[in-house]
């Protein structure tokens, strides 16, 4: 390919060849394109304004280009824009086929473009980028006007690739990440640390190979640039023993919220979701922003010595009435909460620090980052919480911590190796592991247990945990477990409404609870049966049955079952 011509037709021709080639050939063609462009760039010697691969790269991996706003166009709306731009009759059979279902809009559009576009296009890469910028800024009206220009100047093949670029799905059979790697071995890592193609290209084109790590070997990150978060690897309980024998681990609470990172440059705050969407306007860009639901309080919690920082954590919905966190399954969108909401507010549960006072901390061991975090920002109940963590002694201690987490209505736990560095967008082999009851091998669902009593929430306004048991004989019941997981808020509310009038503060004859005393009791005839799942029955002195269920979770409310 002669990249120096800056011809979009050259690019569309290359992409067409790559699309139809076998995988090894696809990669060879893309690698050669990048190598040829770099040789062309170097031919300009020491000139400051050398051509850059960036305008081309943002068209080859459009899904990774965060500088250009979303087009707001899907298959149907883009097809409608082409129909208007071409002045087509909507009742035409070909137009109806275009509007019909299909895997690739570009292929369906092809027949309609024959004879309506020039045989050879004269669009440049810069032309296409400027037109796409205009479409992203102006949406549908701009899309129609810009498409008219593109149709007049682009060939039928150019149009098909423009459609795929706008829809951000080139269907090349090579992942975006692999394309970045073919461009430069360090490109995927640099993208993980900033999610900025333009910044990535600038770093690669202005620095020598090997200069892409921080001074202490970590992945560089940038303030006010989304960092693709490090992920946890799923692990089963039977595998944990070997992990604990090899290394030291810390156990953290697994929060059931939305992954967020918070950036502060000393003046303004930015909040990025797990997928990199910016919700700073909702939570507040500055401490004095009217309508900011979190920043006005969070700004007061920063240590005076903190000049800038990046925090990683979970954005939770905090219920101000029940003084507890809502689960994601409750359906409340933490990003949609407004300052006038008297019942709910966002609370940031922070568990890591990636950048502090100008220093990237991705290469710093987990335990050191955790210690530093405590001195950077202080807690405020219902607004900001530090993740609870405890050093794991052995496998039995971990089982105890998991049971405690489940009793506290938490989703599970996370294990983090003490010396683990922060590796953006990595999951396997990083030293972070998640354990949830659903992951535990051998879970069974044949525990049908009667509600014997209940435990109140912090405000004692509702029961949020049940004591459940089984019949030991006529009129005799023994407790087996406490359970609080598995029910939605609506189901809890319905059960509280159904059982509220039947709760008593004294036990009924024949009901034995062992060492675990509930706040309130209920007579068997007024109670309900819950179907639970758990990993196994284990011996326990806490319950009258002498056994309990490990990792219990409610599967169903069995209104068809009798107490006995």
Coordinates of C-alpha atoms in Angstrom, one line a residue:
X1 CA 0.0 0.0 0.0
X2 CA 1.2 3.5 -0.8
X3 CA 0.2 5.2 2.5
X4 CA 1.9 8.5 1.6
X5 CA -0.9 9.2 -1.0
X6 CA -3.3 9.7 2.0
X7 CA -6.0 8.0 -0.1
X8 CA -9.0 6.6 1.7
X9 CA -9.5 4.3 -1.3
X10 CA -6.1 2.8 -0.6
X11 CA -7.2 2.1 3.0
X12 CA -10.6 0.6 1.9
X13 CA -8.8 -1.6 -0.6
X14 CA -6.4 -2.9 2.1
X15 CA -9.3 -3.6 4.5
X16 CA -11.2 -5.5 1.8
X17 CA -8.2 -7.7 1.1
X18 CA -7.6 -8.3 4.8
X19 CA -11.2 -9.2 5.4
X20 CA -11.1 -12.0 2.8
X21 CA -7.7 -13.3 3.6
X22 CA -6.9 -16.3 6.0
X23 CA -5.8 -15.2 9.5
X24 CA -2.0 -15.5 9.1
X25 CA -2.2 -13.5 5.9
X26 CA -4.5 -10.9 7.5
X27 CA -1.8 -10.2 10.2
X28 CA 1.0 -10.1 7.7
X29 CA -0.8 -7.6 5.6
X30 CA -1.6 -5.3 8.6
X31 CA 1.9 -5.6 9.9
X32 CA 3.4 -4.7 6.5
X33 CA 1.0 -1.7 6.3
X34 CA 2.2 -0.4 9.7
X35 CA 5.9 -1.1 8.8
X36 CA 5.6 0.7 5.4
X37 CA 4.0 3.7 7.0
X38 CA 6.8 3.9 9.6
X39 CA 9.4 3.8 6.8
X40 CA 7.6 6.5 5.0
X41 CA 7.4 8.6 8.2
X42 CA 11.1 8.2 8.9
X43 CA 11.9 9.4 5.3
X44 CA 11.0 12.9 6.5
X45 CA 14.1 12.9 8.7
X46 CA 14.3 15.3 11.6
X47 CA 11.3 17.4 10.5
X48 CA 9.0 18.2 13.4
X49 CA 5.7 17.8 11.4
X50 CA 6.2 14.2 10.2
X51 CA 3.0 12.4 9.1
X52 CA 1.4 10.4 11.8
X53 CA -0.3 7.0 11.7
X54 CA -3.0 8.3 14.0
X55 CA -5.5 9.4 11.4
X56 CA -5.3 6.0 9.8
X57 CA -5.3 4.0 13.0
X58 CA -8.5 5.6 14.3
X59 CA -10.2 4.4 11.1
X60 CA -8.8 0.8 11.5
X61 CA -9.8 0.4 15.1
X62 CA -12.7 2.9 15.4
X63 CA -14.1 1.2 18.5
X64 CA -11.0 2.3 20.4
X65 CA -11.1 5.9 19.3
X66 CA -12.4 7.9 22.4
X67 CA -11.6 11.3 21.0
X68 CA -14.5 11.2 18.5
X69 CA -17.9 11.4 20.1
X70 CA -20.5 8.6 19.6
X71 CA -22.3 8.9 16.3
X72 CA -25.7 7.9 17.7
X73 CA -26.2 5.8 14.6
X74 CA -27.2 2.1 14.5
X75 CA -27.9 -0.1 11.5
X76 CA -31.4 1.2 11.0
X77 CA -30.7 4.9 11.5
X78 CA -27.6 4.8 9.3
X79 CA -29.6 3.0 6.5
X80 CA -32.3 5.7 6.8
X81 CA -29.6 8.4 6.4
X82 CA -28.3 6.7 3.2
X83 CA -31.9 6.4 1.8
X84 CA -32.4 10.2 2.3
X85 CA -28.9 11.1 1.0
X86 CA -29.5 9.0 -2.1
X87 CA -33.0 10.2 -2.6
X88 CA -34.4 6.7 -2.8
X89 CA -38.0 5.5 -2.9
X90 CA -38.7 3.7 0.3
X91 CA -41.2 1.4 -1.4
X92 CA -38.5 0.1 -3.8
X93 CA -37.7 -3.6 -3.3
X94 CA -34.0 -3.0 -2.9
X95 CA -34.7 -0.3 -0.3
X96 CA -36.9 -2.7 1.6
X97 CA -34.1 -5.3 1.6
X98 CA -31.7 -2.7 2.9
X99 CA -34.1 -2.0 5.8
X100 CA -34.6 -5.6 6.5
X101 CA -32.6 -7.8 8.8
X102 CA -29.1 -8.8 8.0
X103 CA -25.7 -9.3 9.5
X104 CA -23.8 -6.6 7.5
X105 CA -25.4 -3.4 6.5
X106 CA -22.4 -2.6 4.3
X107 CA -23.1 -5.7 2.1
X108 CA -26.8 -4.9 1.9
X109 CA -26.0 -1.3 0.9
X110 CA -23.7 -2.4 -1.9
X111 CA -26.2 -3.0 -4.7
X112 CA -27.9 0.4 -4.1
X113 CA -24.6 2.2 -4.5
X114 CA -23.9 0.8 -8.0
X115 CA -24.1 3.7 -10.5
X116 CA -24.8 6.2 -7.8
X117 CA -21.1 6.6 -6.7
X118 CA -18.0 7.4 -8.7
X119 CA -16.1 4.3 -9.9
X120 CA -12.9 5.8 -8.3
X121 CA -13.1 7.8 -5.2
X122 CA -10.9 10.9 -4.4
X123 CA -11.5 11.0 -0.6
X124 CA -8.4 11.4 1.6
X125 CA -8.1 10.0 5.1
X126 CA -8.2 13.5 6.5
X127 CA -11.4 14.1 4.5
X128 CA -13.1 11.1 6.0
X129 CA -12.0 12.0 9.5
X130 CA -13.3 15.5 9.3
X131 CA -16.6 14.3 7.9
X132 CA -16.9 11.7 10.6
X133 CA -16.2 14.4 13.2
X134 CA -19.0 16.5 11.7
X135 CA -21.4 13.5 11.9
X136 CA -20.5 12.8 15.5
X137 CA -21.1 16.5 16.4
X138 CA -24.4 17.0 14.5
X139 CA -26.1 13.5 14.6
X140 CA -28.9 12.8 12.0
X141 CA -29.1 16.1 10.1
X142 CA -25.3 16.3 9.8
X143 CA -25.2 12.7 8.9
X144 CA -27.4 13.2 5.9
X145 CA -25.5 16.2 4.6
X146 CA -22.1 14.7 5.2
X147 CA -23.1 11.4 3.6
X148 CA -24.2 13.3 0.4
X149 CA -20.6 14.6 0.2
X150 CA -19.1 11.2 0.9
X151 CA -21.3 9.5 -1.7
X152 CA -20.3 12.1 -4.3
X153 CA -16.6 11.5 -3.7
X154 CA -16.3 7.9 -2.5
X155 CA -16.5 4.7 -4.5
X156 CA -19.0 1.9 -3.7
X157 CA -16.2 0.1 -1.9
X158 CA -15.3 3.2 0.1
X159 CA -18.9 3.5 1.2
X160 CA -19.1 0.0 2.4
X161 CA -16.0 0.5 4.6
X162 CA -17.3 3.9 5.8
X163 CA -20.5 2.1 7.0
X164 CA -18.5 -0.4 9.0
X165 CA -16.3 2.4 10.4
X166 CA -19.3 4.4 11.6
X167 CA -20.9 1.2 13.1
X168 CA -17.5 0.5 14.7
X169 CA -17.5 -3.1 13.5
X170 CA -15.0 -3.8 10.6
X171 CA -15.5 -7.5 10.7
X172 CA -11.9 -8.1 9.8
X173 CA -11.5 -11.3 11.8
X174 CA -8.7 -9.7 13.8
X175 CA -9.4 -8.2 17.2
X176 CA -8.7 -4.5 17.8
X177 CA -6.2 -5.4 20.5
X178 CA -4.3 -7.7 18.1
X179 CA -4.3 -4.9 15.5
X180 CA -2.7 -2.6 18.1
X181 CA -0.1 -5.2 18.9
X182 CA 0.7 -5.5 15.1
X183 CA 1.2 -1.8 15.1
X184 CA 3.6 -1.9 18.1
X185 CA 4.2 -4.5 20.8
X186 CA 3.7 -1.9 23.6
X187 CA 0.5 -0.4 22.1
X188 CA -2.0 -2.6 24.0
X189 CA -0.4 -1.9 27.3
X190 CA -0.2 1.8 26.6
X191 CA -3.9 1.8 25.6
X192 CA -4.9 0.0 28.8
X193 CA -3.2 2.8 30.9
X194 CA -4.9 5.7 29.2
X195 CA -7.5 4.5 26.6
X196 CA -6.4 7.3 24.3
X197 CA -5.3 6.4 20.8
X198 CA -3.9 9.8 20.0
X199 CA -1.8 9.8 23.2
X200 CA -0.7 6.2 22.5
X201 CA 0.6 7.1 19.0
X202 CA 2.4 10.2 20.2
X203 CA 4.2 8.2 22.8
X204 CA 5.3 5.6 20.3
X205 CA 6.3 8.0 17.6
X206 CA 8.3 10.2 19.9
X207 CA 10.0 7.6 22.1
X208 CA 12.4 4.8 21.6
X209 CA 11.3 1.2 22.1
X210 CA 11.7 0.2 25.8
X211 CA 10.8 3.6 27.2
X212 CA 7.2 2.8 27.8
X213 CA 7.3 1.7 31.4
X214 CA 7.4 3.9 34.5
X215 CA 10.8 4.3 36.2
X216 CA 10.0 1.3 38.5
X217 CA 8.7 -1.0 35.7
X218 CA 4.9 -0.5 35.9
X219 CA 2.3 0.4 33.3
X220 CA 2.1 4.2 32.9
X221 CA -1.2 5.8 33.6
X222 CA -2.5 9.3 32.9
X223 CA -4.7 11.6 34.9
X224 CA -8.0 12.4 33.3
X225 CA -7.6 9.4 31.0
X226 CA -9.7 6.3 31.5
X227 CA -7.6 3.3 32.7
X228 CA -8.9 -0.1 31.7
X229 CA -9.4 -1.7 35.2
X230 CA -7.6 -4.7 36.4
X231 CA -9.9 -7.7 36.7
X232 CA -10.3 -10.7 39.1
X233 CA -9.8 -14.3 38.0
X234 CA -12.5 -16.7 39.1
X235 CA -11.3 -19.4 41.4
X236 CA -13.0 -22.4 43.1
X237 CA -12.6 -23.0 46.8
X238 CA -10.7 -26.3 46.3
X239 CA -8.0 -24.4 44.5
X240 CA -7.4 -21.8 47.2
X241 CA -5.3 -24.0 49.5
X242 CA -2.5 -24.2 47.1
X243 CA -2.6 -20.4 46.5
X244 CA -2.3 -19.8 50.2
X245 CA 0.6 -22.2 50.6
X246 CA 2.6 -20.4 47.9
X247 CA 1.9 -16.8 48.7
X248 CA 0.4 -14.4 51.3
X249 CA -3.1 -13.1 50.4
X250 CA -5.5 -10.5 51.7
X251 CA -9.2 -11.0 51.7
X252 CA -11.4 -8.1 50.6
X253 CA -15.1 -7.6 50.6
X254 CA -16.6 -8.1 47.2
X255 CA -19.0 -5.2 46.7
X256 CA -22.1 -5.6 44.5
X257 CA -22.0 -2.2 42.8
X258 CA -20.6 -0.6 39.6
X259 CA -16.9 -0.5 39.0
X260 CA -15.7 3.2 38.8
X261 CA -12.5 5.1 39.0
X262 CA -12.1 8.6 40.2
X263 CA -9.5 11.1 38.9
X264 CA -8.6 14.3 40.6
X265 CA -6.1 16.7 39.1
X266 CA -6.1 19.1 42.0
X267 CA -9.0 21.2 40.6
X268 CA -11.6 19.0 38.9
X269 CA -12.9 15.4 39.5
X270 CA -13.7 12.9 36.8
X271 CA -15.6 9.6 37.2
X272 CA -15.2 6.8 34.7
X273 CA -17.4 3.6 34.6
X274 CA -15.9 0.2 33.9
X275 CA -16.4 0.7 30.2
X276 CA -14.9 4.2 30.2
X277 CA -18.0 6.3 30.1
X278 CA -17.6 9.7 31.8
X279 CA -20.2 10.4 34.5
X280 CA -18.5 13.4 36.0
X281 CA -21.5 15.7 35.4
X282 CA -23.7 13.4 37.5
X283 CA -21.4 13.0 40.5
X284 CA -19.8 16.5 40.2
X285 CA -16.8 17.9 38.4
X286 CA -16.1 20.4 41.2
X287 CA -16.9 20.7 44.8
X288 CA -19.3 23.6 44.2
X289 CA -21.1 22.1 41.2
X290 CA -24.9 22.4 41.6
X291 CA -26.4 19.0 41.4
X292 CA -23.2 17.0 42.0
X293 CA -24.3 14.0 44.0
X294 CA -20.9 13.0 45.5
X295 CA -18.0 15.4 44.8
X296 CA -19.2 18.2 47.2
X297 CA -18.7 15.8 50.2
X298 CA -15.8 13.7 48.7
X299 CA -13.7 16.8 48.1
X300 CA -13.7 17.5 51.9
X301 CA -12.3 14.0 52.6
X302 CA -9.0 14.4 50.7
X303 CA -5.8 14.6 52.8
X304 CA -4.3 18.2 52.7
X305 CA -1.1 16.7 51.4
X306 CA -2.8 15.2 48.3
X307 CA -2.2 17.2 45.2
X308 CA -3.7 14.7 42.6
X309 CA -4.7 11.0 42.5
X310 CA -6.6 8.2 40.8
X311 CA -8.7 5.8 42.8
X312 CA -10.3 2.5 41.8
X313 CA -13.4 1.2 43.5
X314 CA -17.1 0.4 43.4
X315 CA -19.9 3.0 43.2
X316 CA -22.7 1.8 45.5
X317 CA -26.3 2.9 46.0
X318 CA -26.6 3.8 49.7
X319 CA -30.0 3.6 51.3
X320 CA -30.3 6.4 53.8
X321 CA -33.4 4.9 55.4
X322 CA -32.1 1.4 56.1
X323 CA -28.4 2.5 56.4
X324 CA -27.3 -0.2 54.0
X325 CA -26.1 -0.7 50.4
X326 CA -28.6 -1.7 47.7
X327 CA -27.6 -4.6 45.5
X328 CA -27.4 -4.3 41.7
X329 CA -30.3 -6.7 41.3
X330 CA -32.5 -4.1 43.0
X331 CA -32.5 -2.2 39.7
X332 CA -31.4 1.2 41.0
X333 CA -29.0 3.0 38.7
X334 CA -26.4 4.8 40.9
X335 CA -25.6 7.2 38.0
X336 CA -29.2 8.3 37.7
X337 CA -29.6 9.4 41.4
X338 CA -30.2 13.2 41.8
X339 CA -29.5 15.5 44.7
X340 CA -33.2 15.8 45.5
X341 CA -33.5 12.1 46.3
X342 CA -34.0 11.9 50.1
X343 CA -33.8 8.1 50.3
X344 CA -30.8 7.1 48.1
X345 CA -27.4 8.5 47.3
X346 CA -24.1 7.3 45.7
X347 CA -21.3 6.0 48.0
X348 CA -17.8 5.4 46.6
X349 CA -16.2 2.2 48.1
X350 CA -12.6 2.6 47.2
X351 CA -10.1 -0.3 47.3
X352 CA -7.1 0.9 45.3
X353 CA -4.9 3.9 44.4
X354 CA -3.2 4.0 41.0
X355 CA -1.7 7.4 41.0
X356 CA -0.8 9.9 43.8
X357 CA 1.0 13.2 43.8
X358 CA 2.5 12.8 40.3
X359 CA 3.6 9.2 40.9
X360 CA 2.2 6.2 39.0
X361 CA 1.7 3.3 41.5
X362 CA 0.9 0.4 39.2
X363 CA 4.2 -1.3 40.0
X364 CA 3.9 -0.8 43.7
X365 CA 2.9 -4.0 45.6
X366 CA -0.8 -4.3 46.6
X367 CA -0.1 -4.2 50.4
X368 CA 1.8 -1.0 50.1
X369 CA -0.9 0.6 47.9
X370 CA -3.5 -0.4 50.5
X371 CA -1.5 1.2 53.3
X372 CA -1.1 4.4 51.4
X373 CA -4.8 4.6 50.6
X374 CA -5.7 5.0 54.2
X375 CA -3.7 8.2 54.4
X376 CA -4.9 9.7 51.2
X377 CA -8.6 10.0 51.8
X378 CA -10.7 9.4 54.9
X379 CA -14.0 7.7 55.3
X380 CA -17.4 9.3 55.7
X381 CA -20.3 7.0 56.4
X382 CA -22.7 6.8 53.4
X383 CA -20.4 8.8 51.1
X384 CA -17.0 7.1 51.0
X385 CA -15.9 3.8 52.4
X386 CA -12.6 2.0 52.4
X387 CA -12.9 -1.6 51.3
X388 CA -12.6 -3.9 54.3
X389 CA -9.6 -6.2 54.1
X390 CA -7.9 -8.8 56.3
X391 CA -4.8 -10.9 55.9
X392 CA -5.6 -14.6 55.4
X393 CA -4.0 -17.0 57.8
X394 CA -5.0 -20.3 56.2
X395 CA -7.8 -22.1 54.3
X396 CA -10.0 -22.4 57.4
X397 CA -9.6 -18.7 58.1
X398 CA -10.7 -18.0 54.6
X399 CA -13.8 -20.1 55.0
X400 CA -14.6 -18.1 58.1
X401 CA -14.2 -14.9 56.2
X402 CA -16.5 -16.1 53.4
X403 CA -19.2 -17.1 55.8
X404 CA -18.9 -13.8 57.6
X405 CA -19.3 -11.9 54.3
X406 CA -22.3 -13.9 53.3
X407 CA -23.9 -13.3 56.8
X408 CA -23.4 -9.6 56.1
X409 CA -25.3 -9.9 52.8
X410 CA -22.2 -9.3 50.8
X411 CA -21.7 -10.8 47.3
X412 CA -18.6 -12.8 48.1
X413 CA -14.9 -12.1 48.7
X414 CA -11.8 -11.2 46.7
X415 CA -8.3 -12.6 47.3
X416 CA -5.4 -10.3 46.5
X417 CA -1.8 -11.4 46.6
X418 CA 0.3 -9.2 48.9
X419 CA 2.9 -8.4 46.3
X420 CA 0.5 -8.1 43.3
X421 CA 1.1 -5.1 41.0
X422 CA -1.8 -3.3 39.2
X423 CA -2.0 -4.6 35.6
X424 CA -4.7 -2.7 33.7
X425 CA -7.1 -4.9 31.7
X426 CA -5.5 -8.1 32.8
X427 CA -7.3 -11.0 34.6
X428 CA -5.4 -14.3 34.4
X429 CA -2.3 -14.8 36.5
X430 CA -2.4 -11.3 38.1
X431 CA -2.9 -12.4 41.7
X432 CA -6.5 -11.2 42.1
X433 CA -9.1 -13.9 42.6
X434 CA -12.9 -13.7 43.2
X435 CA -14.8 -16.2 45.2
X436 CA -18.6 -16.2 45.2
X437 CA -21.0 -18.9 46.5
X438 CA -22.2 -19.4 42.9
X439 CA -18.6 -20.4 41.9
X440 CA -18.3 -23.2 44.5
X441 CA -18.4 -26.6 42.9
X442 CA -21.1 -29.0 44.0
X443 CA -23.8 -26.5 45.0
X444 CA -27.1 -28.3 45.7
X445 CA -30.6 -26.9 45.8
X446 CA -32.5 -29.5 47.9
X447 CA -32.6 -27.7 51.3
X448 CA -36.3 -26.8 52.1
X449 CA -36.2 -25.0 55.4
X450 CA -38.8 -23.3 57.6
X451 CA -38.3 -19.7 58.7
X452 CA -38.1 -19.8 62.5
X453 CA -37.0 -16.2 63.3
X454 CA -35.6 -13.0 62.0
X455 CA -32.8 -10.5 62.5
X456 CA -33.5 -6.8 62.1
X457 CA -31.5 -4.4 59.9
X458 CA -29.5 -1.6 61.6
X459 CA -32.5 0.7 61.9
X460 CA -34.7 -2.2 63.1
X461 CA -37.2 -1.2 60.5
X462 CA -37.3 -4.5 58.7
X463 CA -36.1 -8.0 59.0
X464 CA -33.2 -8.6 56.6
X465 CA -31.9 -12.0 57.7
X466 CA -33.9 -15.2 58.5
X467 CA -33.1 -18.0 60.9
X468 CA -34.2 -21.2 59.2
X469 CA -34.5 -24.8 60.4
X470 CA -36.2 -28.2 60.1
X471 CA -38.7 -30.3 62.0
X472 CA -37.1 -32.8 64.3
X473 CA -40.4 -34.4 65.4
X474 CA -44.0 -33.4 65.9
X475 CA -44.0 -29.8 67.2
X476 CA -40.2 -29.8 67.5
X477 CA -38.0 -27.6 65.2
X478 CA -34.2 -27.1 65.3
X479 CA -32.3 -24.2 63.6
X480 CA -29.9 -24.9 60.8
X481 CA -28.6 -21.6 59.3
X482 CA -29.0 -17.9 58.9
X483 CA -29.7 -16.7 55.3
X484 CA -29.8 -13.2 53.8
X485 CA -28.7 -13.7 50.2
X486 CA -30.7 -14.4 47.1
X487 CA -33.9 -12.3 47.5
X488 CA -34.5 -9.0 45.8
X489 CA -35.6 -5.9 47.7
X490 CA -39.1 -6.3 46.4
X491 CA -39.2 -9.9 47.7
X492 CA -37.8 -8.8 51.1
X493 CA -40.5 -6.1 51.3
X494 CA -43.2 -8.6 50.4
X495 CA -42.0 -11.1 53.0
X496 CA -41.8 -8.4 55.7
X497 CA -45.3 -7.3 54.9
X498 CA -46.6 -10.8 55.0
X499 CA -44.8 -11.8 58.2
X500 CA -44.7 -8.6 60.2
X501 CA -47.9 -9.1 62.2
X502 CA -46.7 -12.6 63.2
X503 CA -43.3 -11.8 64.7
X504 CA -43.0 -12.3 68.4
X505 CA -40.1 -11.3 70.8
X506 CA -40.3 -14.6 72.7
X507 CA -39.6 -18.1 71.4
X508 CA -42.5 -20.5 70.9
X509 CA -42.5 -23.9 72.6
X510 CA -40.7 -26.6 70.7
X511 CA -38.4 -24.2 68.8
X512 CA -34.7 -24.7 69.5
X513 CA -32.1 -22.2 68.1
X514 CA -28.9 -23.2 69.8
X515 CA -26.5 -20.3 70.3
X516 CA -27.9 -18.2 67.5
X517 CA -30.8 -16.2 69.0
X518 CA -32.9 -14.2 66.5
X519 CA -34.4 -10.8 67.3
X520 CA -37.9 -12.1 66.7
X521 CA -39.7 -15.5 66.4
X522 CA -42.6 -16.8 64.3
X523 CA -45.0 -19.7 65.0
X524 CA -44.6 -22.6 62.5
X525 CA -48.3 -22.3 61.4
X526 CA -47.7 -18.6 60.4
X527 CA -44.3 -19.1 58.8
X528 CA -43.1 -20.0 55.2
X529 CA -40.7 -22.5 53.7
X530 CA -37.6 -21.3 51.8
X531 CA -35.7 -23.3 49.3
X532 CA -31.9 -22.9 49.8
X533 CA -28.8 -23.9 48.0
X534 CA -25.4 -24.3 49.6
X535 CA -22.2 -26.1 49.1
X536 CA -22.4 -28.7 51.9
X537 CA -23.6 -29.5 55.4
X538 CA -20.9 -29.0 58.0
X539 CA -20.9 -29.5 61.7
X540 CA -21.7 -26.4 63.8
X541 CA -22.3 -25.7 67.5
X542 CA -24.0 -22.4 66.7
X543 CA -27.3 -24.1 65.6
X544 CA -29.5 -26.6 67.4
X545 CA -29.4 -29.1 64.6
X546 CA -25.6 -29.5 65.2
X547 CA -25.0 -28.8 61.5
X548 CA -25.3 -25.8 59.2
X549 CA -25.2 -25.0 55.5
X550 CA -22.1 -23.6 54.1
X551 CA -22.7 -20.6 51.8
X552 CA -26.5 -20.6 51.9
X553 CA -28.6 -18.6 49.4
X554 CA -32.4 -18.5 48.9
X555 CA -33.4 -20.0 45.6
X556 CA -37.2 -19.8 45.9
X557 CA -40.1 -19.1 48.3
X558 CA -42.0 -22.4 48.6
X559 CA -45.6 -21.4 49.3
X560 CA -46.6 -24.9 48.3
X561 CA -44.7 -26.5 51.2
X562 CA -46.1 -27.1 54.7
X563 CA -44.0 -26.4 57.9
X564 CA -43.5 -30.1 58.6

